[in-house]
Amino acid sequence: LRFPQKLWQMLKSGKFQSVWWTEGGKCVAINKDLFEQEVLGREGPQQVFDTQKMKSFVRQMNAYGFTKMQRGEQRSASLPEFLAEEAAASAHSQVLCYFNPCFNRARPQLLERCLRR
């Protein structure tokens, strides 16, 4: 299987806690630290991708047209609310979200258009 098909099968299986669909099935969310342990840390026949490094995995995502999504950066004017938002943001800082118009949970037929650049 090519990279996008492997990622699709991983999401479809529901066996991994480190990667999931978001935004109504339009984005892929990855908990970076957990993903490195749970997926990239596998060896031998249990290995999912051809790499064990997050940097290489992200390079593959980019090569297949995935783009990293940024969180909204609107902040509150009051200090207590700002500090609360900062604490919440740091708790989620290890969650990366990627979008590809040809990688959509509701439209698996688009997967064949997800080609390497």
Short mmCIF file of C-alpha atoms in Angstrom, two decimals:
data_model
loop_
_atom_site.label_atom_id
_atom_site.label_comp_id
_atom_site.label_asym_id
_atom_site.label_seq_id
_atom_site.Cartn_x
_atom_site.Cartn_y
_atom_site.Cartn_z
CA LEU A 1 0.00 0.00 0.00
CA ARG A 2 1.05 3.57 -0.64
CA PHE A 3 1.42 6.05 2.23
CA PRO A 4 -2.12 7.52 1.99
CA GLN A 5 -3.72 4.06 1.95
CA LYS A 6 -1.71 3.02 5.01
CA LEU A 7 -2.82 6.15 6.86
CA TRP A 8 -6.44 5.60 5.77
CA GLN A 9 -6.40 1.98 7.00
CA MET A 10 -4.91 3.11 10.30
CA LEU A 11 -7.69 5.66 10.81
CA LYS A 12 -10.37 3.21 9.68
CA SER A 13 -9.19 0.49 12.07
CA GLY A 14 -9.70 2.58 15.21
CA LYS A 15 -6.86 0.61 16.84
CA PHE A 16 -4.63 3.63 17.43
CA GLN A 17 -5.25 6.29 20.06
CA SER A 18 -2.62 8.64 18.64
CA VAL A 19 -4.33 9.41 15.32
CA TRP A 20 -7.97 10.24 14.54
CA TRP A 21 -10.33 12.13 12.21
CA THR A 22 -11.39 15.67 13.14
CA GLU A 23 -13.43 18.44 11.56
CA GLY A 24 -16.18 16.11 10.43
CA GLY A 25 -13.71 13.73 8.81
CA LYS A 26 -11.84 16.36 6.81
CA CYS A 27 -8.64 16.56 8.88
CA VAL A 28 -6.30 14.07 10.48
CA ALA A 29 -5.24 14.81 14.06
CA ILE A 30 -2.05 13.30 15.46
CA ASN A 31 -0.88 13.35 19.06
CA LYS A 32 2.82 13.69 18.29
CA ASP A 33 4.31 12.10 21.42
CA LEU A 34 1.87 9.19 21.53
CA PHE A 35 2.18 8.64 17.75
CA GLU A 36 5.96 8.36 18.03
CA GLN A 37 5.57 5.62 20.65
CA GLU A 38 2.46 3.83 19.40
CA VAL A 39 3.07 3.87 15.63
CA LEU A 40 6.60 4.93 14.72
CA GLY A 41 8.11 2.91 17.56
CA ARG A 42 6.97 -0.39 16.03
CA GLU A 43 9.54 -2.67 14.46
CA GLY A 44 9.54 -5.77 12.29
CA PRO A 45 6.21 -7.11 11.07
CA GLN A 46 4.32 -4.70 13.35
CA GLN A 47 5.88 -1.67 11.61
CA VAL A 48 3.24 0.46 9.86
CA PHE A 49 5.33 3.01 7.95
CA ASP A 50 8.84 2.80 6.52
CA THR A 51 10.15 5.30 9.07
CA GLN A 52 10.56 5.58 12.81
CA LYS A 53 11.09 9.36 12.84
CA MET A 54 8.34 11.96 13.10
CA LYS A 55 10.25 14.34 10.82
CA SER A 56 10.25 11.74 8.03
CA PHE A 57 6.56 10.98 8.58
CA VAL A 58 5.69 14.69 8.30
CA ARG A 59 7.82 14.90 5.13
CA GLN A 60 5.68 12.08 3.67
CA MET A 61 2.50 13.95 4.66
CA ASN A 62 3.78 17.03 2.83
CA ALA A 63 4.86 15.00 -0.20
CA TYR A 64 1.28 13.73 -0.58
CA GLY A 65 -0.26 17.20 -0.34
CA PHE A 66 -1.21 17.36 3.33
CA THR A 67 -0.96 20.80 4.89
CA LYS A 68 -0.69 21.56 8.58
CA MET A 69 -3.71 23.40 9.94
CA GLN A 70 -3.21 26.25 12.41
CA ARG A 71 -5.42 26.86 15.43
CA GLY A 72 -7.27 30.15 15.64
CA GLU A 73 -5.16 32.69 17.47
CA GLN A 74 -7.84 34.93 18.94
CA ARG A 75 -7.04 35.68 22.56
CA SER A 76 -9.04 37.20 25.39
CA ALA A 77 -8.27 40.68 26.59
CA SER A 78 -8.49 39.87 30.31
CA LEU A 79 -5.42 38.38 31.97
CA PRO A 80 -7.19 35.48 33.79
CA GLU A 81 -8.92 34.35 30.59
CA PHE A 82 -5.70 34.74 28.60
CA LEU A 83 -3.77 32.58 31.12
CA ALA A 84 -6.49 29.92 31.07
CA GLU A 85 -6.36 29.83 27.26
CA GLU A 86 -2.57 29.54 27.33
CA ALA A 87 -2.77 26.57 29.71
CA ALA A 88 -5.32 24.84 27.49
CA ALA A 89 -3.25 25.53 24.37
CA SER A 90 -0.09 24.07 25.89
CA ALA A 91 -1.97 20.89 26.80
CA HIS A 92 -2.88 20.50 23.11
CA SER A 93 0.41 21.72 21.65
CA GLN A 94 1.44 18.16 20.78
CA VAL A 95 -1.67 17.64 18.63
CA LEU A 96 -0.95 18.25 14.95
CA CYS A 97 -3.78 18.58 12.41
CA TYR A 98 -3.33 17.95 8.69
CA PHE A 99 -5.69 18.56 5.77
CA ASN A 100 -5.74 17.21 2.24
CA PRO A 101 -8.76 17.82 -0.04
CA CYS A 102 -8.40 14.28 -1.41
CA PHE A 103 -8.29 12.66 2.05
CA ASN A 104 -11.82 12.79 3.44
CA ARG A 105 -13.53 10.20 5.64
CA ALA A 106 -16.89 10.68 3.88
CA ARG A 107 -15.40 10.40 0.37
CA PRO A 108 -13.06 7.37 0.17
CA GLN A 109 -13.24 7.45 -3.64
CA LEU A 110 -11.01 10.58 -3.55
CA LEU A 111 -8.17 8.57 -2.02
CA GLU A 112 -6.97 7.49 -5.48
CA ARG A 113 -6.32 11.19 -6.26
CA CYS A 114 -4.02 11.53 -3.25
CA LEU A 115 -0.78 11.33 -5.21
CA ARG A 116 2.84 12.07 -4.40
CA ARG A 117 3.90 15.51 -5.67
#
